[in-house]
């Protein structure tokens, strides 16, 4: 009887090892996660450029986003929508202590649909009044 258990244990161990090896191989050769990552990186880089155009106000920006997360500052995400992407993060201009949260919606071609920033700057309030895609709330 011990011989039967020994053979069964070897069979189970071999089967589990083979399944694990097949799973690891399948996951490492699947190109879809890499394509998704490349697309997400391109969207976040486009979002950074758009964000700097809107809120930098001639100063350098420190940006926390999905490519440069910082849990101490706050949560960030990138999320595919039906017709594009949503990206969130935080920024602060050089010389400021306070971080400002932002949420951006982009279409499939990485063009801005909307940008919302939690910033009480007077310059941004004036810009928000003239651009319907941008909103600045305190």
Short mmCIF file of C-alpha atoms in Angstrom, two decimals:
data_model
loop_
_atom_site.label_atom_id
_atom_site.label_comp_id
_atom_site.label_asym_id
_atom_site.label_seq_id
_atom_site.Cartn_x
_atom_site.Cartn_y
_atom_site.Cartn_z
CA UNK A 1 0.00 0.00 0.00
CA UNK A 2 2.86 2.41 0.69
CA UNK A 3 4.12 1.74 -2.82
CA UNK A 4 0.74 2.92 -4.24
CA UNK A 5 0.84 6.15 -2.22
CA UNK A 6 4.41 6.83 -3.27
CA UNK A 7 3.49 6.46 -6.95
CA UNK A 8 0.37 8.62 -6.50
CA UNK A 9 2.41 11.35 -4.79
CA UNK A 10 4.96 11.34 -7.59
CA UNK A 11 2.19 11.55 -10.19
CA UNK A 12 0.46 14.44 -8.39
CA UNK A 13 3.77 16.31 -7.95
CA UNK A 14 4.68 15.82 -11.61
CA UNK A 15 1.22 16.92 -12.79
CA UNK A 16 1.27 20.02 -10.57
CA UNK A 17 4.77 20.92 -11.78
CA UNK A 18 3.78 20.45 -15.41
CA UNK A 19 0.69 22.64 -14.97
CA UNK A 20 2.70 25.34 -13.25
CA UNK A 21 5.36 25.26 -15.97
CA UNK A 22 2.70 25.48 -18.70
CA UNK A 23 0.99 28.41 -16.92
CA UNK A 24 4.30 30.29 -16.50
CA UNK A 25 5.19 29.71 -20.16
CA UNK A 26 1.76 30.81 -21.34
CA UNK A 27 1.85 33.99 -19.25
CA UNK A 28 5.39 34.91 -20.31
CA UNK A 29 4.70 34.47 -24.04
CA UNK A 30 1.33 36.25 -24.11
CA UNK A 31 1.90 39.56 -25.96
CA UNK A 32 -1.39 41.19 -24.84
CA UNK A 33 -0.21 42.44 -21.39
CA UNK A 34 2.83 44.05 -23.03
CA UNK A 35 0.66 45.75 -25.66
CA UNK A 36 -1.68 47.00 -22.93
CA UNK A 37 1.25 48.38 -20.92
CA UNK A 38 2.70 50.18 -23.98
CA UNK A 39 -0.71 51.73 -24.74
CA UNK A 40 -1.15 52.83 -21.10
CA UNK A 41 2.33 54.39 -21.00
CA UNK A 42 1.61 56.34 -24.19
CA UNK A 43 -1.67 57.63 -22.74
CA UNK A 44 -0.03 58.72 -19.47
CA UNK A 45 2.77 60.51 -21.33
CA UNK A 46 0.18 62.32 -23.47
CA UNK A 47 -1.75 63.21 -20.29
CA UNK A 48 1.40 64.66 -18.72
CA UNK A 49 1.95 66.93 -21.70
CA UNK A 50 -1.65 68.14 -21.67
CA UNK A 51 -1.55 68.68 -17.90
CA UNK A 52 1.61 70.77 -18.15
CA UNK A 53 0.05 72.90 -20.91
CA UNK A 54 -2.95 73.69 -18.72
CA UNK A 55 -1.72 74.00 -15.13
CA UNK A 56 2.03 74.70 -15.10
CA UNK A 57 1.56 78.49 -15.31
CA UNK A 58 5.15 78.90 -16.47
CA UNK A 59 6.61 76.90 -13.60
CA UNK A 60 7.96 73.39 -13.42
CA UNK A 61 5.49 70.70 -12.36
CA UNK A 62 6.04 67.76 -10.06
CA UNK A 63 3.60 65.07 -11.24
CA UNK A 64 2.40 61.92 -9.52
CA UNK A 65 0.64 59.66 -12.03
CA UNK A 66 0.37 55.95 -12.92
CA UNK A 67 3.94 55.95 -14.27
CA UNK A 68 5.28 57.70 -11.15
CA UNK A 69 3.00 56.74 -8.24
CA UNK A 70 3.55 57.95 -4.69
CA UNK A 71 1.17 56.51 -2.11
CA UNK A 72 2.05 59.26 0.36
CA UNK A 73 0.54 61.83 -2.01
CA UNK A 74 -2.55 59.86 -3.02
CA UNK A 75 -4.03 57.25 -5.31
CA UNK A 76 -3.56 57.37 -9.07
CA UNK A 77 -5.09 55.30 -11.82
CA UNK A 78 -5.47 54.78 -15.53
CA UNK A 79 -8.71 53.24 -16.71
CA UNK A 80 -9.91 52.35 -20.21
CA UNK A 81 -13.36 53.72 -21.04
CA UNK A 82 -15.68 52.83 -23.90
CA UNK A 83 -14.18 55.51 -26.14
CA UNK A 84 -10.80 56.33 -24.60
CA UNK A 85 -9.07 56.61 -21.23
CA UNK A 86 -9.32 58.23 -17.82
CA UNK A 87 -6.13 59.13 -15.99
CA UNK A 88 -5.83 60.62 -12.52
CA UNK A 89 -3.02 61.86 -10.38
CA UNK A 90 -1.64 64.80 -8.43
CA UNK A 91 0.61 67.73 -9.26
CA UNK A 92 2.26 70.68 -7.60
CA UNK A 93 4.06 73.61 -9.09
CA UNK A 94 7.62 74.50 -8.10
CA UNK A 95 7.62 76.41 -4.82
CA UNK A 96 4.26 75.05 -3.61
CA UNK A 97 3.70 72.67 -0.72
CA UNK A 98 0.16 71.57 -1.57
CA UNK A 99 -0.60 68.77 -4.00
CA UNK A 100 -3.54 69.23 -6.39
CA UNK A 101 -5.60 66.27 -7.59
CA UNK A 102 -6.53 66.00 -11.27
CA UNK A 103 -8.69 63.78 -13.45
CA UNK A 104 -8.37 63.71 -17.23
CA UNK A 105 -10.50 62.00 -19.87
CA UNK A 106 -8.89 61.35 -23.24
CA UNK A 107 -10.36 59.89 -26.41
CA UNK A 108 -8.87 56.89 -28.25
CA UNK A 109 -6.49 59.19 -30.15
CA UNK A 110 -5.21 60.69 -26.86
CA UNK A 111 -6.94 64.03 -27.41
CA UNK A 112 -8.33 65.86 -24.38
CA UNK A 113 -12.05 65.50 -23.70
CA UNK A 114 -12.04 66.92 -20.17
CA UNK A 115 -9.64 67.91 -17.41
CA UNK A 116 -10.64 68.65 -13.86
CA UNK A 117 -8.16 69.99 -11.30
CA UNK A 118 -8.61 70.75 -7.61
CA UNK A 119 -6.76 74.05 -7.69
CA UNK A 120 -7.91 77.48 -6.50
CA UNK A 121 -5.45 79.48 -8.60
CA UNK A 122 -6.97 82.63 -10.10
CA UNK A 123 -5.20 82.04 -13.42
CA UNK A 124 -6.70 78.56 -13.68
CA UNK A 125 -10.16 79.87 -12.80
CA UNK A 126 -9.88 82.35 -15.68
CA UNK A 127 -8.71 79.58 -18.02
CA UNK A 128 -11.58 77.34 -16.91
CA UNK A 129 -14.06 80.10 -17.75
CA UNK A 130 -12.74 80.27 -21.32
CA UNK A 131 -12.21 76.54 -22.02
CA UNK A 132 -15.18 74.19 -21.68
CA UNK A 133 -12.95 71.10 -21.49
CA UNK A 134 -11.17 72.38 -18.36
CA UNK A 135 -12.54 72.92 -14.87
CA UNK A 136 -10.72 74.12 -11.77
CA UNK A 137 -12.46 73.67 -8.44
CA UNK A 138 -11.08 74.59 -5.02
#
